[in-house]
Short mmCIF file of C-alpha atoms and ligand atoms in Angstrom, two decimals:
data_model
loop_
_atom_site.label_atom_id
_atom_site.label_comp_id
_atom_site.label_asym_id
_atom_site.label_seq_id
_atom_site.Cartn_x
_atom_site.Cartn_y
_atom_site.Cartn_z
CA UNK E 1 130.43 169.62 91.74
CA UNK E 2 133.00 167.22 90.31
CA UNK E 3 135.51 168.01 87.01
CA UNK E 4 134.43 167.14 83.74
CA UNK E 5 136.36 164.25 82.46
CA UNK E 6 137.91 163.96 79.36
CA UNK E 7 135.96 161.37 76.82
CA UNK E 8 136.20 160.05 73.31
CA UNK E 9 132.22 159.40 72.13
CA UNK E 10 131.68 156.51 69.95
CA UNK E 11 128.39 156.31 68.11
CA UNK E 12 126.64 159.72 69.26
CA UNK E 13 123.58 159.34 68.85
CA UNK E 14 123.24 155.00 70.44
CA UNK E 15 120.38 154.43 72.47
CA UNK E 16 122.05 153.56 75.84
CA UNK E 17 124.72 154.97 76.66
CA UNK E 18 127.71 153.17 78.34
CA UNK E 19 130.90 154.57 79.49
CA UNK E 20 134.15 152.67 79.44
CA UNK E 21 136.14 153.83 82.07
CA UNK E 22 139.63 153.45 81.08
CA UNK E 23 140.36 152.62 76.27
CA UNK E 24 140.71 148.87 76.18
CA UNK E 25 142.87 146.54 74.00
CA UNK E 26 141.62 145.90 70.28
CA UNK E 27 138.17 147.17 68.21
CA UNK E 28 135.77 143.74 68.95
CA UNK E 29 134.71 145.13 72.19
CA UNK E 30 133.75 148.40 70.67
CA UNK E 31 131.53 147.30 67.87
CA UNK E 32 130.38 145.21 69.61
CA UNK E 33 128.68 147.72 72.08
CA UNK E 34 127.88 149.90 69.14
CA UNK E 35 126.33 147.19 66.83
CA UNK E 36 123.80 147.08 69.25
CA UNK E 37 122.61 150.27 69.92
CA UNK E 38 125.13 151.18 72.27
CA UNK E 39 126.93 155.62 73.00
CA UNK E 40 130.36 154.48 74.11
CA UNK E 41 132.11 157.11 76.02
CA UNK E 42 135.66 155.94 76.69
CA UNK E 43 137.47 158.17 79.25
CA UNK E 44 140.36 159.59 77.91
CA UNK E 45 141.86 161.06 81.41
CA UNK E 46 145.70 160.77 81.32
CA UNK E 47 145.83 159.81 84.90
CA UNK E 48 146.32 155.99 85.37
CA UNK E 49 143.84 155.85 88.59
CA UNK E 50 140.55 157.51 88.35
CA UNK E 51 139.15 158.31 92.06
CA UNK E 52 135.27 158.08 92.72
CA UNK E 53 134.96 161.75 92.32
CA UNK E 54 136.20 160.70 88.19
CA UNK E 55 133.88 158.46 87.56
CA UNK E 56 130.82 160.00 89.40
CA UNK E 57 131.50 162.62 86.71
CA UNK E 58 131.46 160.09 84.02
CA UNK E 59 127.98 158.81 84.81
CA UNK E 60 126.63 162.08 85.47
CA UNK E 61 122.51 161.81 85.36
CA UNK E 62 121.80 159.01 82.66
CA UNK E 63 124.22 155.88 82.20
CA UNK E 64 123.12 152.44 80.86
CA UNK E 65 126.05 150.60 82.49
CA UNK E 66 130.04 151.21 83.09
CA UNK E 67 132.74 149.27 82.60
CA UNK E 68 135.66 149.43 85.14
CA UNK E 69 138.89 148.71 86.48
CA UNK E 70 140.42 147.10 89.17
CA UNK E 71 142.29 150.50 90.25
CA UNK E 72 138.86 151.68 91.15
CA UNK E 73 136.68 151.87 94.52
CA UNK E 74 133.69 150.29 93.51
CA UNK E 75 131.50 150.72 96.43
CA UNK E 76 128.21 152.40 97.59
CA UNK E 77 129.09 156.17 96.07
CA UNK E 78 129.27 154.35 92.32
CA UNK E 79 126.34 152.27 92.81
CA UNK E 80 123.77 154.02 93.67
CA UNK E 81 125.07 157.13 91.52
CA UNK E 82 125.09 154.51 89.18
CA UNK E 83 121.22 153.00 89.96
CA UNK E 84 120.42 156.84 90.20
CA UNK E 85 121.44 157.16 86.83
CA UNK E 86 119.43 154.18 85.68
CA UNK E 87 122.46 151.67 85.63
CA UNK E 88 122.01 148.57 86.23
CA UNK E 89 125.27 147.29 85.15
CA UNK E 90 128.91 147.05 85.85
CA UNK E 91 131.83 144.54 84.98
CA UNK E 92 135.34 145.02 85.93
CA UNK E 93 137.87 144.14 83.04
CA UNK E 94 139.14 141.43 85.13
CA UNK E 95 138.72 138.40 87.12
CA UNK E 96 139.27 139.52 90.32
CA UNK E 97 136.97 141.83 91.90
CA UNK E 98 137.99 142.28 95.13
CA UNK E 99 137.85 146.41 94.57
CA UNK E 100 133.69 145.99 94.03
CA UNK E 101 131.82 146.05 97.41
CA UNK E 102 128.89 143.51 96.00
CA UNK E 103 126.96 143.91 98.48
CA UNK E 104 126.37 147.68 97.62
CA UNK E 105 125.79 146.66 94.03
CA UNK E 106 123.30 143.80 95.61
CA UNK E 107 121.54 146.62 97.39
CA UNK E 108 121.07 148.87 93.99
CA UNK E 109 119.86 146.12 91.64
CA UNK E 110 123.66 146.24 90.09
CA UNK E 111 124.48 143.13 88.27
CA UNK E 112 129.13 142.77 88.94
CA UNK E 113 130.02 141.29 85.90
CA UNK E 114 133.95 139.94 86.03
CA UNK E 115 136.26 138.10 83.14
CA UNK E 116 137.15 134.67 83.73
CA UNK E 117 138.85 132.20 81.94
CA UNK E 118 140.24 134.56 79.16
CA UNK E 119 143.21 135.19 80.72
CA UNK E 120 143.95 131.46 82.82
CA UNK E 121 146.67 130.54 80.60
CA UNK E 122 148.20 133.75 80.01
CA UNK E 123 148.41 134.38 84.06
CA UNK E 124 149.73 131.03 84.82
CA UNK E 125 152.55 131.82 82.20
CA UNK E 126 153.77 134.47 83.70
CA UNK E 127 153.76 132.91 87.14
CA UNK E 128 155.97 130.04 85.61
CA UNK E 129 158.43 132.75 83.75
CA UNK E 130 158.71 134.54 87.77
CA UNK E 131 159.58 130.63 88.94
CA UNK E 132 161.87 130.64 86.48
CA UNK E 133 163.47 133.68 86.65
CA UNK E 134 163.36 133.72 90.30
CA UNK E 135 165.19 129.97 90.27
CA UNK E 136 167.80 130.85 88.09
CA UNK E 137 168.83 134.37 88.90
CA UNK E 138 167.86 135.89 85.53
CA UNK E 139 167.58 139.15 86.45
CA UNK E 140 169.95 139.43 88.54
CA UNK E 141 172.17 137.73 86.17
CA UNK E 142 170.78 140.20 83.50
CA UNK E 143 171.73 142.95 85.23
CA UNK E 144 175.18 141.85 85.67
CA UNK E 145 176.16 141.71 81.75
CA UNK E 146 174.76 144.56 81.05
CA UNK E 147 176.50 146.59 83.28
CA UNK E 148 179.91 144.57 81.83
CA UNK E 149 180.56 142.68 84.78
CA UNK E 150 181.01 139.40 83.17
CA UNK E 151 184.73 138.53 82.66
CA UNK E 152 184.50 134.35 82.02
CA UNK E 153 182.57 131.48 82.99
CA UNK E 154 182.96 130.84 86.94
CA UNK E 155 182.50 127.60 88.73
CA UNK E 156 180.43 129.49 91.34
CA UNK E 157 178.70 132.18 88.80
CA UNK E 158 174.45 132.94 89.58
CA UNK E 159 174.39 129.40 90.93
CA UNK E 160 170.71 128.77 91.01
CA UNK E 161 167.57 126.19 91.81
CA UNK E 162 166.69 123.19 89.54
CA UNK E 163 163.35 122.19 89.64
CA UNK E 164 162.99 118.52 88.28
CA UNK E 165 162.43 116.49 91.01
CA UNK E 166 161.33 119.07 93.26
CA UNK E 167 158.15 120.18 94.85
CA UNK E 168 155.62 122.60 93.33
CA UNK E 169 153.02 124.17 96.07
CA UNK E 170 150.20 125.89 94.90
CA UNK E 171 147.97 128.04 96.84
CA UNK E 172 144.86 128.27 95.71
CA UNK E 173 144.32 125.55 93.09
CA UNK E 174 141.25 127.24 90.49
CA UNK E 175 141.48 128.00 87.06
CA UNK E 176 145.11 129.36 87.11
CA UNK E 177 146.91 127.85 90.03
CA UNK E 178 145.50 124.93 88.26
CA UNK E 179 147.31 125.77 84.92
CA UNK E 180 150.65 126.74 86.26
CA UNK E 181 150.40 123.67 88.61
CA UNK E 182 150.23 121.89 85.59
CA UNK E 183 152.67 123.60 83.87
CA UNK E 184 155.34 123.01 86.29
CA UNK E 185 154.35 119.04 87.10
CA UNK E 186 154.91 118.65 82.89
CA UNK E 187 157.61 121.08 81.94
CA UNK E 188 159.72 120.19 84.97
CA UNK E 189 158.41 117.30 86.56
CA UNK E 190 158.04 118.57 89.85
CA UNK E 191 155.96 116.99 92.39
CA UNK E 192 152.53 119.03 93.82
CA UNK E 193 151.64 119.89 96.96
CA UNK E 194 148.22 122.18 96.52
CA UNK E 195 145.98 123.83 99.31
CA UNK E 196 142.09 124.77 98.42
CA UNK E 197 139.24 124.84 100.37
CA UNK E 198 137.81 122.45 97.89
CA UNK E 199 139.62 119.61 96.19
CA UNK E 200 141.07 119.88 92.79
CA UNK E 201 139.55 116.73 91.57
CA UNK E 202 140.96 117.28 87.95
CA UNK E 203 144.16 118.36 88.38
CA UNK E 204 144.89 115.49 90.97
CA UNK E 205 143.46 113.18 87.88
CA UNK E 206 145.88 114.95 85.30
CA UNK E 207 149.32 114.01 87.81
CA UNK E 208 148.35 110.96 88.38
CA UNK E 209 148.17 110.13 85.20
CA UNK E 210 151.19 112.45 84.05
CA UNK E 211 152.67 110.01 87.22
CA UNK E 212 152.00 106.71 85.47
CA UNK E 213 153.29 107.75 81.93
CA UNK E 214 156.62 108.42 83.27
CA UNK E 215 156.66 105.58 85.37
CA UNK E 216 155.72 103.47 82.23
CA UNK E 217 158.68 105.34 80.72
CA UNK E 218 161.16 104.37 82.60
CA UNK E 219 161.37 107.93 84.72
CA UNK E 220 161.00 109.52 88.36
CA UNK E 221 157.16 109.30 88.31
CA UNK E 222 155.37 112.71 90.26
CA UNK E 223 153.16 112.82 93.00
CA UNK E 224 150.80 114.87 94.64
CA UNK E 225 149.42 116.08 98.01
CA UNK E 226 146.57 117.80 98.78
CA UNK E 227 147.44 119.63 102.33
CA UNK E 228 145.27 120.61 105.16
CA UNK E 229 146.64 124.02 105.15
CA UNK E 230 148.61 126.72 103.86
CA UNK E 231 151.13 126.61 106.29
CA UNK E 232 151.81 122.62 104.86
CA UNK E 233 152.58 124.18 101.67
CA UNK E 234 154.64 127.23 102.55
CA UNK E 235 156.82 124.14 104.82
CA UNK E 236 156.94 121.58 102.70
CA UNK E 237 157.21 123.26 98.54
CA UNK E 238 160.66 124.61 97.00
CA UNK E 239 158.45 126.31 94.63
CA UNK E 240 155.18 127.68 96.15
CA UNK E 241 152.72 130.33 93.74
CA UNK E 242 149.77 131.90 95.58
CA UNK E 243 146.64 132.15 93.06
CA UNK E 244 143.29 132.41 95.56
CA UNK E 245 140.88 135.38 95.35
CA UNK E 246 141.72 138.12 98.04
CA UNK E 247 138.99 138.02 100.46
CA UNK E 248 139.62 138.63 103.89
CA UNK E 249 139.39 134.54 104.60
CA UNK E 250 142.73 134.20 103.33
CA UNK E 251 145.11 134.39 104.88
CA UNK E 252 148.70 136.58 104.39
CA UNK E 253 151.74 134.94 104.02
CA UNK E 254 153.15 137.23 106.51
CA UNK E 255 156.14 136.43 109.34
CA UNK E 256 155.26 133.55 111.22
CA UNK E 257 154.21 131.57 108.14
CA UNK E 258 157.61 132.93 105.80
CA UNK E 259 160.62 130.64 107.29
CA UNK E 260 161.85 128.60 104.61
CA UNK E 261 165.15 129.85 104.14
CA UNK E 262 165.43 128.83 100.13
CA UNK E 263 162.38 128.12 98.97
CA UNK E 264 160.38 130.14 95.98
CA UNK E 265 157.40 132.13 96.45
CA UNK E 266 155.83 133.62 93.72
CA UNK E 267 152.61 136.12 93.95
CA UNK E 268 150.24 136.82 90.71
CA UNK E 269 147.15 136.91 93.00
CA UNK E 270 146.54 140.40 94.91
CA UNK E 271 149.37 141.91 96.73
CA UNK E 272 147.73 141.92 100.57
CA UNK E 273 147.87 137.96 100.37
CA UNK E 274 151.71 138.47 101.30
CA UNK E 275 152.63 141.07 104.29
CA UNK E 276 155.20 142.58 102.29
CA UNK E 277 157.11 144.51 105.12
CA UNK E 278 157.86 140.75 106.48
CA UNK E 279 158.55 139.59 103.54
CA UNK E 280 161.34 142.19 102.82
CA UNK E 281 162.94 141.55 106.45
CA UNK E 282 163.00 137.94 105.50
CA UNK E 283 164.59 138.55 102.16
CA UNK E 284 166.81 140.54 104.03
CA UNK E 285 167.55 137.49 106.47
CA UNK E 286 167.51 134.96 103.89
CA UNK E 287 169.67 136.12 100.51
CA UNK E 288 169.12 132.02 99.18
CA UNK E 289 165.08 132.59 99.19
CA UNK E 290 163.67 134.10 96.28
CA UNK E 291 160.53 135.78 95.08
CA UNK E 292 158.37 136.95 92.04
CA UNK E 293 156.31 139.57 92.37
CA UNK E 294 153.68 140.56 89.97
CA UNK E 295 151.55 142.71 92.22
CA UNK E 296 152.25 144.58 95.65
CA UNK E 297 149.98 145.66 98.77
CA UNK E 298 149.86 148.92 98.14
CA UNK E 299 149.90 149.07 94.42
CA UNK E 300 151.41 150.81 92.93
CA UNK E 301 153.99 151.61 95.40
CA UNK E 302 156.80 148.58 96.91
CA UNK E 303 157.46 148.79 100.67
CA UNK E 304 160.36 150.35 101.59
CA UNK E 305 163.94 147.54 100.66
CA UNK E 306 161.69 145.50 98.42
CA UNK E 307 163.50 147.10 95.42
CA UNK E 308 166.58 146.92 96.56
CA UNK E 309 166.40 143.15 97.09
CA UNK E 310 168.59 140.86 94.73
CA UNK E 311 166.78 138.16 95.67
CA UNK E 312 163.53 139.57 94.10
CA UNK E 313 162.03 139.94 90.45
CA UNK E 314 159.35 142.25 90.40
CA UNK E 315 156.77 143.46 88.02
CA UNK E 316 154.06 145.71 87.26
CA UNK E 317 151.03 143.57 87.51
CA UNK E 318 151.26 142.07 83.68
CA UNK E 319 150.48 138.44 84.19
CA UNK E 320 147.32 138.47 82.32
CA UNK E 321 149.28 140.90 79.48
CA UNK E 322 149.01 139.29 76.27
CA UNK E 323 147.16 140.81 73.16
CA UNK E 324 144.72 138.04 73.07
CA UNK E 325 143.79 138.01 76.92
CA UNK E 326 143.59 141.39 76.85
CA UNK E 327 141.41 142.12 73.89
CA UNK E 328 138.90 138.83 75.28
CA UNK E 329 139.16 140.42 78.42
CA UNK E 330 137.86 143.79 77.48
CA UNK E 331 135.02 141.83 74.71
CA UNK E 332 133.95 140.04 78.29
CA UNK E 333 133.31 143.09 79.77
CA UNK E 334 131.69 144.99 77.19
CA UNK E 335 129.69 141.55 76.42
CA UNK E 336 128.70 141.94 80.27
CA UNK E 337 127.41 145.02 80.17
CA UNK E 338 125.66 144.58 77.34
CA UNK E 339 123.90 141.80 77.91
CA UNK E 340 122.73 143.06 81.36
CA UNK E 341 120.99 145.92 79.27
CA UNK E 342 120.00 143.77 76.57
CA UNK E 343 118.30 142.24 79.01
CA UNK E 344 119.79 138.60 78.04
CA UNK E 345 120.22 135.82 80.89
CA UNK E 346 123.54 134.23 81.89
CA UNK E 347 125.52 131.97 80.33
CA UNK E 348 125.54 128.77 82.05
CA UNK E 349 129.36 127.82 82.67
CA UNK E 350 131.61 131.52 83.01
CA UNK E 351 135.00 128.91 83.29
CA UNK E 352 133.98 127.85 79.22
CA UNK E 353 134.02 131.66 77.57
CA UNK E 354 135.30 130.46 74.30
CA UNK E 355 131.82 131.11 72.23
CA UNK E 356 132.13 134.64 73.26
CA UNK E 357 135.73 135.18 71.85
CA UNK E 358 135.69 133.40 68.36
CA UNK E 359 135.73 137.02 66.60
CA UNK E 360 134.93 135.32 63.07
CA UNK E 361 130.85 134.73 65.34
CA UNK E 362 128.29 136.36 66.91
CA UNK E 363 128.51 136.13 70.29
CA UNK E 364 125.90 134.21 72.21
CA UNK E 365 123.12 136.37 73.35
CA UNK E 366 124.11 135.44 77.04
CA UNK E 367 126.49 137.46 79.64
CA UNK E 368 129.65 135.65 79.78
CA UNK E 369 130.13 136.50 83.79
CA UNK E 370 127.78 137.96 86.63
CA UNK E 371 128.77 137.68 89.51
CA UNK E 372 125.84 138.26 91.49
CA UNK E 373 123.78 136.60 89.18
CA UNK E 374 122.13 134.25 92.24
CA UNK E 375 121.47 137.58 94.44
CA UNK E 376 119.92 139.40 91.80
CA UNK E 377 117.84 136.42 90.62
CA UNK E 378 118.76 136.57 86.91
CA UNK E 379 118.29 133.05 84.87
CA UNK E 380 121.04 131.69 83.33
CA UNK E 381 121.14 130.90 79.99
CA UNK E 382 119.60 127.95 78.15
CA UNK E 383 122.24 128.59 75.10
N1 NAD K 401 148.26 139.65 88.94
C1 NAD K 401 147.30 139.32 88.24
O1 NAD K 401 147.21 139.93 86.52
C2 NAD K 401 145.91 138.34 87.76
C3 NAD K 401 145.60 137.77 86.38
C4 NAD K 401 144.57 137.15 87.17
C5 NAD K 401 143.39 137.05 87.97
N2 NAD K 401 144.49 137.35 89.30
C6 NAD K 401 143.80 137.56 90.46
O2 NAD K 401 144.01 135.61 90.90
C7 NAD K 401 142.51 135.48 91.45
C8 NAD K 401 142.36 133.41 90.90
O3 NAD K 401 141.65 133.47 89.62
P1 NAD K 401 141.35 131.84 89.09
O4 NAD K 401 140.73 132.68 87.66
O5 NAD K 401 142.16 131.15 89.47
O6 NAD K 401 139.95 132.35 89.96
P2 NAD K 401 139.46 130.85 90.43
O7 NAD K 401 137.98 131.19 91.43
O8 NAD K 401 138.96 130.12 89.37
O9 NAD K 401 141.06 130.11 91.61
C9 NAD K 401 140.80 130.89 93.25
C10 NAD K 401 140.79 129.70 94.08
O10 NAD K 401 141.22 130.02 95.13
C11 NAD K 401 140.73 129.38 96.42
N3 NAD K 401 140.18 129.92 97.51
C12 NAD K 401 139.63 130.94 98.12
N4 NAD K 401 139.48 131.04 99.67
C13 NAD K 401 141.09 130.55 99.09
C14 NAD K 401 141.36 130.23 100.97
N5 NAD K 401 141.00 131.35 101.93
N6 NAD K 401 142.34 129.32 101.13
C15 NAD K 401 142.96 128.87 100.25
N7 NAD K 401 141.81 128.73 98.57
C16 NAD K 401 141.16 129.41 98.33
C17 NAD K 401 138.81 128.50 95.24
O11 NAD K 401 138.14 127.69 96.48
C18 NAD K 401 139.54 128.72 93.84
O12 NAD K 401 140.11 127.24 93.80
C19 NAD K 401 141.51 135.97 90.62
O13 NAD K 401 140.63 136.14 92.21
C20 NAD K 401 142.36 137.67 90.70
O14 NAD K 401 142.51 138.21 92.21
C21 NAD K 401 145.68 137.86 89.24
O1 DGY K 402 142.40 139.83 88.14
C1 DGY K 402 142.79 140.04 87.03
O2 DGY K 402 141.89 140.12 86.26
C2 DGY K 402 143.99 140.74 87.18
O3 DGY K 402 144.53 141.10 87.93
C3 DGY K 402 144.31 141.84 85.66
O4 DGY K 402 144.11 140.43 84.46
#
């Protein structure tokens, strides 16, 4: 039998039993649930990653919906247990849902929510920060200062890369990839090369218009190019940022694809998009090649050798970690679950979720984003 897990209970007499596998930032999400007659149980176990057994124990015999985390393995076992307990709703507190077996959820008729839009700019800003940190060797220089090694200005000290006029490459030019591209183009006047399965028309139009503006101001215009392959981006760009979803069709940046000696590679998508063993070898052989990593292949671990690489900047999956965004993620995840429990329809445009995030008004009576809504035949909101 599964071991009981520690919980904190809100609104004990609520009609619907909703579980959150973690405490989440802010209180709005809690209030929204309890105002709508939910008994909310928040798991307070100290361990960071809950096992399937822990979550089974949380679900128990009766559960209407669960808010879960990207560190959890949501597959056949959990969806069948949730369905047996009467549950019809699950939401990740994340836009990426590669930890969720959506087919298993479909089989049990469980709606799967995610949280797009609210983290676009926050995540893009971290990718931009990592690009700058890597280009200008900020972490190395910071360590040098703290170690008391600075003896005075020197012509060769921590020389890095100028971004202006260079080419930024984006693989996966969706919400976050496009926001990042705009920051780098507008902020640093970089040219763009991107690869995506779909044409990023709005991004292309933005670069064209900005290029015309620069030209009219007597400056060198920026340009864009849609690449035919990921390899083309890796070959031609000076700074490459990875923003695709993680699925079996995304080829990893591996030994064959990593050949540039001086480029900068940033990964704020998911760890397995990069073959980390090949990356460590490439970093070792090419000291002028630099990376900025927010995510890792075997998270929370790094592959051997990565931590020793001076040409790597590494941070612990914090790309969406701004207060506004994390509170918004919690709100969207809670509203996905609440909306399904209450029988609401699904919001028509998951790219535009502001209406759910305004703390001073009631959110629309809809689920902000359900990824399997079509398969489950859920109605689309007319709001
Ligand atoms: N590090 C973090 O904290 C963090 C934060 C937010 C999102 N993410 C990750 O970023 C991903 C992207 O988020 P988003 O909101 O921009 O999603 P999105 O759906 O708007 O963008 C993803 C893009 O990837 C493209 N794509 C899909 N398969 C591809 C392939 N094989 N090759 C090239 N492009 C492909 C899609 O066409 C789409 O344009 C999420 O799925 C998540 O895994 C990470
Ligand atoms: O996919 C996501 O949303 C991130 O990885 C967590 O913010």
